[in-house]
Structure formats: C-alpha cells, structure tokens
C-alpha cells in the first residue's frame, strides 16, 4: 500500500512535525542494513579474488552482477578476436545462517526457443558471506551447483504474484544453514573458490567456442523484428518479409554449424590427436573420417534448398517494398487530385470567396506534408495554385477599384 502524501499548512506546523521526528530519531535506520551488508559482502569478495582475477566495473547492475571478472591473460583481452569469457558474481551477506536469500531466476536460466527447453546460464557465481562467531566465512556457488541443489530440493523456489494473480517473479531461495548441511563443511576456503571459478570460466571458454547454441544464437521471431524496426514505419507485410529472410538465414547457419564448429575444434587439438605417423614421410589424418561424416550430415541438397528459399524471400522483400512505395505514391497523388477537384467545385459554386478558399487550402496539411511523385500531378498542383493566385489578385484589385469609385 502506498504512503499518503499531505501538504504542510505553514511553517508553524512544519516546526511541530520536525521537532517530533528529530527528537525521536533512531541511531540506526533499518534500511541501512541491506546497504551495509552489500558493501561488506563486496569488500570480502574483492579480498578473496582480487589477486587472481581482473575485476571490471559497470555503472548499471544488470544480470544480477555485483562484480564482473575476467581471468588475467593479456592474450585473451576483451578486444581480441577470441576473448576470454567474463564471469558474473552476485554477492550476498547475511547476519544469520537461517536468513533466506533470493536469486531472480533470470540470472540463472534462459529459455531456448529453438529447443523449447530451459537453459542454464554458465559463468554466474554466487558468493554468500556470513560470520561464524568472529570468523569470516563464505560459500562459492556456481550456477550448475545451484541448479543441482534445486533439483535435489536442497534449496527451494517461490513465485511472487501480482494483485491480479499473475506471476511477477520467480526466485530461488537459499539458506546458509542448508548449504552447511549440503557441503558438510562450515565454509569454503579462498583457494577452493578461486579454483572453482577458474575451472568454470575455462570450461565456458571452450563450450562457447564449439557450442552450436552459442554459434547460431537465438532463432529469429516476428516479435523481435517488429520491435527492432518499430520506428521504420514498415507495414505488417514488410515485417513478415524481414522475418522470413532472417529465418531462412538462420536455417542455413544451423544446418552448417556442426561442420564449421568441428573444424574450429580441430584447430584447438594437439597434432598428435589429429595425425598418426605410420611410416616415414607418411601421415594419416585420424579424424578425416569423422570430418567427412560431419560434412555428409550437412545434407548439401537441403542447404541448397535453404539458399533457394532465401533468394525467393529476398526477391519478394524487394518487390513488396517497391509495390508498397508505389501504392503509397498513387494514394498521395489520388488524394491531391480529389482535393483540387473539391476546391475547384467550391470556386464554381461561389459558396466561399477566393480568399476563404485560399485559407482552407493553407490549413489543409496535404499540400505541406505530401509531395506527389507523378509529374502530371505535380504540374496539375502547380497550375491549380497559379490559377488560384491569379483569381485572388483579380478579386483584390476589383475590391480596390470599387472602394476607389465610392470615394
């Protein structure tokens, strides 16, 4: 429920209220606890991992990331062709081991629309800090461990509902007490956490380099296309045409991904794993058979069909844009023709003076906002304005002459 806001009548009332609030002010506000706990947890995390990882700063806290880390390796810099993967660390500090901590599901999982399944987000780490008497303690959890504990009901989850009953959020709930029971130790040690994070990031580097899901990315959707080009003013047909093209490109990429990624994987292997020397000056590629098998799996005929469909989609996209543009110009031209005809009728009927009609034309946005494309309509519009100008001039001169004769 929202707090009610009421204006203070005058300064006397302001003084009275201020006295009551300031005299009864507490030494410590409850809202400070979460801020102080956050600072304390982040400070302890930096102390544990600061010497082993680069800690990167980001002004906006998204993806549940209090800290972004990267393994120290100049060859795998962020700007390099093959950069090392970053890790996201969410930090928690609790004063009691029974205090529940909640993690938003979107920091841990994603929904793969291609496979229609729940996908774990790797590279996410949770560092939970607490105290055992006067001793600092913590647990370091990977997203894999959190998922496993969730499946085994070591930890739980809860849904947060809106007033109308719709689900607003889904959170994973963790207690330090449960972690102590699960791991069988009161706390992890710093080296254990460093090793765990290092191994996870190394595995993620490899996984992303050879993973089909990471290689092909998300499958295109009509909603995504509409959102991306919403400011372009495209018609629904154009949105669908763009979506069809993206879908065909995605199918080509997906169809050839296995073979391309296998080639990429071969580059990482030691020569002894690829080649066996049988005789002097003779080498046999052990993995050649596997390579050919993967090439056959691509189904070149199917790939050719995808390319043919893509060409058709590109052709239809170009045609639809051209037709849409021409239709729009024809509509503009026909609109101007109708307006000119209407104004000429008004002049013939004599219902308005020429000056009044000129004012109506100036108010009519079509002459300001729409430029006809048809040369004949351009000429017709220019001729109409010219005739109207002559008529106004003649009427004004006539009015002047009548006034002069009366004088």
CSV table of C-alpha atoms in Angstrom, one decimal:
chain,number,residue,atom,x,y,z
A,1,UNK,CA,0.0,0.0,0.0
A,2,UNK,CA,1.3,3.4,-1.0
A,3,UNK,CA,2.0,6.1,1.7
A,4,UNK,CA,-0.4,9.0,1.7
A,5,UNK,CA,1.2,12.5,1.0
A,6,UNK,CA,-0.3,15.6,2.5
A,7,UNK,CA,0.9,19.2,2.2
A,8,UNK,CA,2.0,21.0,5.4
A,9,UNK,CA,-0.2,24.1,6.0
A,10,UNK,CA,2.5,26.6,7.2
A,11,UNK,CA,5.9,26.8,8.8
A,12,UNK,CA,4.5,26.5,12.4
A,13,UNK,CA,3.1,23.1,11.5
A,14,UNK,CA,6.4,22.3,9.8
A,15,UNK,CA,8.3,23.1,13.1
A,16,UNK,CA,6.0,21.0,15.2
A,17,UNK,CA,6.3,17.9,13.0
A,18,UNK,CA,10.1,18.4,12.6
A,19,UNK,CA,10.5,18.5,16.4
A,20,UNK,CA,8.7,15.2,16.8
A,21,UNK,CA,10.7,13.5,14.1
A,22,UNK,CA,14.1,14.8,15.0
A,23,UNK,CA,13.8,14.2,18.8
A,24,UNK,CA,12.6,10.6,18.2
A,25,UNK,CA,15.2,9.9,15.5
A,26,UNK,CA,16.8,6.4,15.8
A,27,UNK,CA,20.6,5.9,16.0
A,28,UNK,CA,20.4,3.4,13.1
A,29,UNK,CA,17.8,3.1,10.4
A,30,UNK,CA,16.7,-0.5,9.3
A,31,UNK,CA,17.1,0.3,5.6
A,32,UNK,CA,20.9,0.8,6.2
A,33,UNK,CA,21.3,-2.9,7.0
A,34,UNK,CA,20.9,-4.0,3.4
A,35,UNK,CA,23.3,-1.3,2.1
A,36,UNK,CA,26.0,-2.1,4.7
A,37,UNK,CA,25.6,-5.8,4.1
A,38,UNK,CA,26.1,-5.3,0.4
A,39,UNK,CA,29.2,-3.2,0.9
A,40,UNK,CA,30.6,-5.7,3.5
A,41,UNK,CA,30.0,-8.7,1.1
A,42,UNK,CA,31.6,-6.9,-1.9
A,43,UNK,CA,34.6,-5.9,0.2
A,44,UNK,CA,35.2,-9.5,1.3
A,45,UNK,CA,34.7,-10.8,-2.2
A,46,UNK,CA,37.3,-8.5,-3.6
A,47,UNK,CA,39.8,-9.6,-0.9
A,48,UNK,CA,39.3,-13.3,-1.9
A,49,UNK,CA,39.5,-13.0,-5.7
A,50,UNK,CA,41.2,-9.6,-6.3
A,51,UNK,CA,44.7,-11.1,-6.8
A,52,UNK,CA,43.6,-13.8,-9.2
A,53,UNK,CA,41.1,-12.1,-11.5
A,54,UNK,CA,40.6,-8.7,-13.1
A,55,UNK,CA,37.6,-7.1,-11.6
A,56,UNK,CA,35.7,-4.9,-14.2
A,57,UNK,CA,33.4,-2.0,-13.3
A,58,UNK,CA,30.0,-1.3,-14.7
A,59,UNK,CA,27.7,1.5,-13.6
A,60,UNK,CA,24.5,-0.3,-14.2
A,61,UNK,CA,23.8,-3.5,-12.2
A,62,UNK,CA,22.2,-6.0,-14.6
A,63,UNK,CA,22.3,-9.8,-14.9
A,64,UNK,CA,22.4,-9.9,-11.1
A,65,UNK,CA,26.1,-9.0,-11.4
A,66,UNK,CA,27.6,-7.1,-8.5
A,67,UNK,CA,31.1,-7.8,-9.9
A,68,UNK,CA,32.3,-8.7,-13.4
A,69,UNK,CA,35.5,-10.7,-13.5
A,70,UNK,CA,38.0,-11.9,-16.2
A,71,UNK,CA,40.9,-14.3,-15.9
A,72,UNK,CA,44.3,-12.5,-16.1
A,73,UNK,CA,45.5,-13.1,-19.6
A,74,UNK,CA,46.7,-10.4,-22.0
A,75,UNK,CA,46.3,-12.7,-25.0
A,76,UNK,CA,42.6,-13.1,-24.3
A,77,UNK,CA,41.8,-9.4,-23.9
A,78,UNK,CA,38.2,-8.3,-24.4
A,79,UNK,CA,39.0,-6.7,-27.7
A,80,UNK,CA,40.9,-9.7,-29.1
A,81,UNK,CA,39.5,-12.0,-31.8
A,82,UNK,CA,39.0,-14.8,-29.3
A,83,UNK,CA,38.4,-13.1,-25.9
A,84,UNK,CA,38.2,-14.9,-22.6
A,85,UNK,CA,34.7,-15.3,-21.2
A,86,UNK,CA,33.7,-13.0,-18.4
A,87,UNK,CA,32.2,-14.2,-15.1
A,88,UNK,CA,29.3,-12.6,-13.2
A,89,UNK,CA,29.5,-12.6,-9.4
A,90,UNK,CA,26.5,-11.9,-7.3
A,91,UNK,CA,27.4,-11.1,-3.7
A,92,UNK,CA,25.3,-11.7,-0.6
A,93,UNK,CA,26.0,-11.1,3.1
A,94,UNK,CA,23.7,-12.5,5.8
A,95,UNK,CA,24.0,-11.9,9.6
A,96,UNK,CA,22.2,-15.2,10.4
A,97,UNK,CA,22.6,-18.6,8.8
A,98,UNK,CA,18.8,-19.0,8.8
A,99,UNK,CA,18.2,-15.8,6.8
A,100,UNK,CA,16.8,-16.6,3.4
A,101,UNK,CA,18.5,-15.1,0.2
A,102,UNK,CA,16.6,-14.8,-3.0
A,103,UNK,CA,18.1,-15.0,-6.6
A,104,UNK,CA,16.0,-14.0,-9.6
A,105,UNK,CA,15.5,-16.9,-12.0
A,106,UNK,CA,16.6,-14.8,-15.0
A,107,UNK,CA,20.1,-14.6,-13.5
A,108,UNK,CA,20.4,-18.4,-13.6
A,109,UNK,CA,18.4,-19.6,-16.6
A,110,UNK,CA,17.2,-18.7,-20.0
A,111,UNK,CA,14.6,-20.3,-22.3
A,112,UNK,CA,15.9,-21.7,-25.5
A,113,UNK,CA,13.1,-21.2,-28.1
A,114,UNK,CA,14.9,-23.4,-30.7
A,115,UNK,CA,14.9,-26.4,-28.4
A,116,UNK,CA,12.0,-25.3,-26.3
A,117,UNK,CA,13.8,-26.0,-23.1
A,118,UNK,CA,15.3,-24.4,-20.0
A,119,UNK,CA,19.0,-23.5,-20.5
A,120,UNK,CA,21.4,-22.8,-17.6
A,121,UNK,CA,23.4,-19.6,-17.8
A,122,UNK,CA,27.0,-20.6,-17.1
A,123,UNK,CA,29.6,-18.1,-15.8
A,124,UNK,CA,27.3,-17.0,-12.9
A,125,UNK,CA,28.7,-17.3,-9.4
A,126,UNK,CA,27.1,-16.6,-6.0
A,127,UNK,CA,29.4,-15.7,-3.1
A,128,UNK,CA,27.5,-15.9,0.2
A,129,UNK,CA,29.3,-14.3,3.1
A,130,UNK,CA,28.5,-14.7,6.8
A,131,UNK,CA,30.2,-14.9,10.2
A,132,UNK,CA,30.9,-17.9,12.4
A,133,UNK,CA,31.4,-16.2,15.8
A,134,UNK,CA,34.1,-13.6,14.9
A,135,UNK,CA,35.5,-15.5,11.9
A,136,UNK,CA,34.7,-14.6,8.3
A,137,UNK,CA,33.1,-17.4,6.3
A,138,UNK,CA,31.6,-17.8,2.8
A,139,UNK,CA,30.3,-20.2,0.2
A,140,UNK,CA,31.1,-20.0,-3.5
A,141,UNK,CA,28.3,-21.5,-5.7
A,142,UNK,CA,28.2,-21.9,-9.5
A,143,UNK,CA,25.0,-21.8,-11.5
A,144,UNK,CA,25.4,-25.6,-12.1
A,145,UNK,CA,25.6,-26.2,-8.3
A,146,UNK,CA,22.5,-24.1,-7.7
A,147,UNK,CA,20.6,-26.0,-10.4
A,148,UNK,CA,21.6,-29.3,-8.9
A,149,UNK,CA,20.6,-28.3,-5.4
A,150,UNK,CA,17.3,-27.0,-6.8
A,151,UNK,CA,16.6,-30.3,-8.5
A,152,UNK,CA,17.5,-32.2,-5.3
A,153,UNK,CA,15.3,-30.0,-3.2
A,154,UNK,CA,18.3,-28.8,-1.1
A,155,UNK,CA,17.1,-25.3,-1.8
A,156,UNK,CA,13.7,-24.1,-2.8
A,157,UNK,CA,12.0,-21.6,-5.1
A,158,UNK,CA,9.0,-19.3,-4.7
A,159,UNK,CA,6.8,-17.3,-7.1
A,160,UNK,CA,5.8,-13.7,-6.4
A,161,UNK,CA,2.3,-12.8,-7.5
A,162,UNK,CA,0.7,-9.5,-8.6
A,163,UNK,CA,-2.6,-8.4,-7.1
A,164,UNK,CA,-4.5,-9.9,-10.1
A,165,UNK,CA,-2.8,-13.3,-9.5
A,166,UNK,CA,-0.3,-13.1,-12.4
A,167,UNK,CA,3.2,-14.3,-11.7
A,168,UNK,CA,5.5,-11.3,-11.3
A,169,UNK,CA,8.8,-13.0,-10.4
A,170,UNK,CA,10.3,-16.4,-9.8
A,171,UNK,CA,13.1,-16.6,-7.2
A,172,UNK,CA,15.4,-19.3,-6.0
A,173,UNK,CA,15.6,-19.3,-2.2
A,174,UNK,CA,18.9,-20.2,-0.4
A,175,UNK,CA,19.8,-20.6,3.3
A,176,UNK,CA,23.3,-20.8,4.6
A,177,UNK,CA,22.2,-23.5,7.1
A,178,UNK,CA,21.1,-25.7,4.2
A,179,UNK,CA,24.5,-25.1,2.4
A,180,UNK,CA,26.4,-26.2,5.5
A,181,UNK,CA,24.4,-29.4,5.6
A,182,UNK,CA,24.8,-30.0,1.9
A,183,UNK,CA,28.6,-29.3,1.7
A,184,UNK,CA,29.4,-30.9,5.1
A,185,UNK,CA,31.8,-28.0,5.9
A,186,UNK,CA,31.2,-24.8,7.7
A,187,UNK,CA,32.7,-22.7,5.0
A,188,UNK,CA,34.7,-22.8,1.7
A,189,UNK,CA,38.3,-21.6,1.7
A,190,UNK,CA,39.6,-18.9,-0.7
A,191,UNK,CA,41.7,-21.2,-2.8
A,192,UNK,CA,38.8,-23.5,-3.3
A,193,UNK,CA,36.7,-20.7,-4.6
A,194,UNK,CA,39.5,-19.4,-6.9
A,195,UNK,CA,40.0,-22.9,-8.4
A,196,UNK,CA,36.2,-23.4,-8.9
A,197,UNK,CA,35.8,-20.0,-10.7
A,198,UNK,CA,38.9,-20.6,-12.8
A,199,UNK,CA,37.8,-24.1,-14.0
A,200,UNK,CA,34.3,-22.9,-14.7
A,201,UNK,CA,35.5,-20.0,-16.8
A,202,UNK,CA,38.0,-22.2,-18.7
A,203,UNK,CA,35.2,-24.7,-19.5
A,204,UNK,CA,32.9,-21.8,-20.6
A,205,UNK,CA,35.6,-20.6,-22.9
A,206,UNK,CA,35.7,-24.0,-24.6
A,207,UNK,CA,32.0,-24.6,-24.6
A,208,UNK,CA,31.2,-21.3,-26.2
A,209,UNK,CA,33.8,-21.8,-28.9
A,210,UNK,CA,32.3,-25.2,-30.0
A,211,UNK,CA,28.7,-24.9,-28.9
A,212,UNK,CA,26.1,-24.9,-31.6
A,213,UNK,CA,23.7,-22.9,-29.4
A,214,UNK,CA,26.2,-20.1,-28.9
A,215,UNK,CA,27.3,-20.2,-32.5
A,216,UNK,CA,23.9,-19.8,-34.1
A,217,UNK,CA,22.4,-17.6,-31.4
A,218,UNK,CA,18.7,-17.1,-30.9
A,219,UNK,CA,16.1,-18.2,-33.5
A,220,UNK,CA,14.5,-15.1,-35.1
A,221,UNK,CA,11.0,-14.2,-34.1
A,222,UNK,CA,8.4,-11.9,-35.7
A,223,UNK,CA,8.1,-10.0,-32.3
A,224,UNK,CA,11.8,-9.3,-32.3
A,225,UNK,CA,11.7,-8.0,-35.9
A,226,UNK,CA,8.7,-5.7,-35.1
A,227,UNK,CA,10.5,-4.3,-32.0
A,228,UNK,CA,13.8,-3.8,-33.8
A,229,UNK,CA,12.2,-1.9,-36.8
A,230,UNK,CA,9.3,-0.2,-34.9
A,231,UNK,CA,10.5,3.3,-35.8
A,232,UNK,CA,10.8,2.5,-39.5
A,233,UNK,CA,7.1,2.7,-40.2
A,234,UNK,CA,7.0,-0.7,-42.1
A,235,UNK,CA,3.8,-2.4,-42.9
A,236,UNK,CA,2.9,-5.8,-41.4
A,237,UNK,CA,3.8,-7.5,-44.7
A,238,UNK,CA,7.3,-6.0,-44.6
A,239,UNK,CA,7.8,-7.2,-41.0
A,240,UNK,CA,6.8,-10.7,-42.1
A,241,UNK,CA,9.1,-10.5,-45.1
A,242,UNK,CA,12.1,-9.5,-43.0
A,243,UNK,CA,11.3,-12.3,-40.5
A,244,UNK,CA,11.1,-14.9,-43.3
A,245,UNK,CA,14.5,-13.8,-44.6
A,246,UNK,CA,16.1,-14.0,-41.1
A,247,UNK,CA,14.5,-17.4,-40.6
A,248,UNK,CA,16.0,-18.8,-43.8
A,249,UNK,CA,19.4,-17.4,-43.0
A,250,UNK,CA,19.2,-18.9,-39.5
A,251,UNK,CA,18.3,-22.3,-41.0
A,252,UNK,CA,21.3,-22.2,-43.3
A,253,UNK,CA,23.5,-21.3,-40.3
A,254,UNK,CA,22.0,-24.0,-38.1
A,255,UNK,CA,22.4,-26.6,-40.9
A,256,UNK,CA,26.1,-26.0,-41.4
A,257,UNK,CA,27.0,-25.3,-37.7
A,258,UNK,CA,28.1,-28.8,-36.8
A,259,UNK,CA,30.7,-29.0,-39.6
A,260,UNK,CA,32.0,-25.4,-39.1
A,261,UNK,CA,32.4,-25.9,-35.3
A,262,UNK,CA,34.1,-29.2,-35.8
A,263,UNK,CA,36.7,-27.5,-38.0
A,264,UNK,CA,37.2,-24.9,-35.3
A,265,UNK,CA,37.6,-27.6,-32.7
A,266,UNK,CA,40.3,-29.3,-34.8
A,267,UNK,CA,42.4,-26.1,-34.6
A,268,UNK,CA,42.5,-26.5,-30.8
A,269,UNK,CA,43.7,-30.1,-30.8
A,270,UNK,CA,47.3,-31.1,-30.4
A,271,UNK,CA,48.8,-32.5,-33.7
A,272,UNK,CA,49.2,-35.9,-32.0
A,273,UNK,CA,45.4,-36.1,-31.6
A,274,UNK,CA,44.8,-35.3,-35.3
A,275,UNK,CA,47.7,-37.1,-37.0
A,276,UNK,CA,49.3,-40.5,-36.6
A,277,UNK,CA,52.6,-41.3,-38.3
A,278,UNK,CA,52.6,-44.8,-39.8
A,279,UNK,CA,55.7,-44.7,-42.0
A,280,UNK,CA,58.5,-42.3,-42.7
A,281,UNK,CA,57.3,-39.2,-44.6
A,282,UNK,CA,53.7,-40.5,-44.4
A,283,UNK,CA,50.9,-39.1,-42.2
A,284,UNK,CA,47.4,-40.3,-41.8
A,285,UNK,CA,44.7,-37.9,-40.6
A,286,UNK,CA,42.9,-39.9,-37.9
A,287,UNK,CA,39.9,-37.6,-37.8
A,288,UNK,CA,39.4,-37.4,-41.6
A,289,UNK,CA,36.6,-40.0,-41.5
A,290,UNK,CA,34.8,-38.1,-38.8
A,291,UNK,CA,35.2,-34.9,-40.7
A,292,UNK,CA,33.7,-36.4,-43.9
A,293,UNK,CA,30.9,-37.8,-41.8
A,294,UNK,CA,30.0,-34.4,-40.4
A,295,UNK,CA,30.2,-32.9,-43.9
A,296,UNK,CA,27.7,-35.5,-45.2
A,297,UNK,CA,25.4,-34.7,-42.3
A,298,UNK,CA,25.0,-31.2,-43.5
A,299,UNK,CA,22.9,-32.5,-46.4
A,300,UNK,CA,24.1,-30.2,-49.1
A,301,UNK,CA,20.9,-30.7,-51.1
A,302,UNK,CA,18.9,-29.4,-48.1
A,303,UNK,CA,21.4,-26.5,-47.7
A,304,UNK,CA,20.9,-25.7,-51.4
A,305,UNK,CA,17.1,-25.6,-50.8
A,306,UNK,CA,17.6,-23.2,-48.0
A,307,UNK,CA,19.6,-20.9,-50.2
A,308,UNK,CA,17.0,-21.1,-53.0
A,309,UNK,CA,14.2,-20.2,-50.5
A,310,UNK,CA,16.4,-17.3,-49.1
A,311,UNK,CA,16.8,-15.9,-52.7
A,312,UNK,CA,13.0,-16.1,-53.2
A,313,UNK,CA,12.4,-14.3,-49.8
A,314,UNK,CA,14.9,-11.6,-50.8
A,315,UNK,CA,13.3,-11.1,-54.1
A,316,UNK,CA,9.8,-10.9,-52.6
A,317,UNK,CA,11.0,-8.5,-50.0
A,318,UNK,CA,12.4,-6.1,-52.6
A,319,UNK,CA,9.2,-6.4,-54.6
A,320,UNK,CA,7.0,-5.8,-51.6
A,321,UNK,CA,8.9,-2.7,-50.7
A,322,UNK,CA,8.7,-1.3,-54.2
A,323,UNK,CA,4.9,-2.1,-54.5
A,324,UNK,CA,4.3,-0.6,-51.1
A,325,UNK,CA,6.1,2.6,-52.1
A,326,UNK,CA,4.4,2.9,-55.4
A,327,UNK,CA,1.0,2.3,-53.9
A,328,UNK,CA,1.7,5.0,-51.3
A,329,UNK,CA,2.6,7.5,-54.0
A,330,UNK,CA,-0.5,6.6,-56.1
A,331,UNK,CA,-2.6,7.1,-53.0
A,332,UNK,CA,-1.0,10.5,-52.3
A,333,UNK,CA,-1.5,11.6,-56.0
A,334,UNK,CA,-5.1,10.5,-56.0
A,335,UNK,CA,-5.7,12.3,-52.7
A,336,UNK,CA,-4.3,15.6,-54.2
A,337,UNK,CA,-6.4,15.1,-57.3
A,338,UNK,CA,-9.6,14.8,-55.2
A,339,UNK,CA,-8.7,17.8,-53.1
A,340,UNK,CA,-8.0,20.0,-56.2
A,341,UNK,CA,-11.3,18.9,-57.7
A,342,UNK,CA,-13.2,19.7,-54.5
A,343,UNK,CA,-11.8,23.2,-54.2
A,344,UNK,CA,-12.4,23.9,-57.9
A,345,UNK,CA,-16.1,23.0,-57.3
A,346,UNK,CA,-16.3,25.4,-54.3
A,347,UNK,CA,-14.9,28.2,-56.5
A,348,UNK,CA,-17.5,27.4,-59.3
A,349,UNK,CA,-20.4,27.3,-56.8
A,350,UNK,CA,-19.4,30.6,-55.2
A,351,UNK,CA,-20.1,29.4,-51.7
A,352,UNK,CA,-16.8,30.9,-50.4
A,353,UNK,CA,-14.7,33.8,-51.5
A,354,UNK,CA,-11.4,33.0,-53.2
A,355,UNK,CA,-9.6,34.3,-50.1
A,356,UNK,CA,-11.6,32.0,-47.8
A,357,UNK,CA,-10.7,29.1,-50.1
A,358,UNK,CA,-7.1,30.0,-50.0
A,359,UNK,CA,-7.2,29.9,-46.2
A,360,UNK,CA,-8.8,26.5,-46.3
A,361,UNK,CA,-6.0,25.3,-48.6
A,362,UNK,CA,-3.3,26.7,-46.3
A,363,UNK,CA,-4.9,24.8,-43.4
A,364,UNK,CA,-5.1,21.6,-45.4
A,365,UNK,CA,-2.0,19.6,-44.4
A,366,UNK,CA,-1.9,17.5,-47.6
A,367,UNK,CA,-0.2,20.3,-49.5
A,368,UNK,CA,2.5,20.7,-46.9
A,369,UNK,CA,3.1,17.1,-45.9
A,370,UNK,CA,2.7,15.2,-49.1
A,371,UNK,CA,4.7,15.7,-52.3
A,372,UNK,CA,3.3,14.0,-55.3
A,373,UNK,CA,5.5,11.7,-57.3
A,374,UNK,CA,3.6,11.7,-60.6
A,375,UNK,CA,5.0,14.5,-62.9
A,376,UNK,CA,1.4,15.1,-64.2
A,377,UNK,CA,0.1,15.6,-60.7
A,378,UNK,CA,3.0,18.0,-59.8
A,379,UNK,CA,2.1,20.0,-62.9
A,380,UNK,CA,-1.6,20.0,-62.1
A,381,UNK,CA,-1.0,21.1,-58.5
A,382,UNK,CA,1.3,23.9,-59.6
A,383,UNK,CA,-1.2,25.0,-62.3
A,384,UNK,CA,-4.0,25.0,-59.7
A,385,UNK,CA,-2.0,27.2,-57.3
A,386,UNK,CA,-1.1,29.6,-60.1
A,387,UNK,CA,-4.8,30.0,-61.2
A,388,UNK,CA,-5.9,30.4,-57.6
A,389,UNK,CA,-3.2,33.1,-57.1
A,390,UNK,CA,-4.4,35.0,-60.3
A,391,UNK,CA,-8.0,34.8,-59.0
A,392,UNK,CA,-7.1,36.2,-55.6
A,393,UNK,CA,-5.2,39.0,-57.3
A,394,UNK,CA,-8.1,39.9,-59.6
A,395,UNK,CA,-10.5,39.8,-56.6
A,396,UNK,CA,-8.3,42.1,-54.6
A,397,UNK,CA,-7.9,44.5,-57.5
A,398,UNK,CA,-11.7,44.5,-58.0
A,399,UNK,CA,-12.3,45.3,-54.4
A,400,UNK,CA,-9.7,48.1,-54.6
A,401,UNK,CA,-11.4,49.7,-57.7
A,402,UNK,CA,-14.8,49.5,-56.1
A,403,UNK,CA,-13.5,51.3,-53.0
A,404,UNK,CA,-11.8,54.0,-55.1
A,405,UNK,CA,-15.0,54.7,-57.1
A,406,UNK,CA,-17.0,55.1,-53.9
A,407,UNK,CA,-14.5,57.6,-52.6
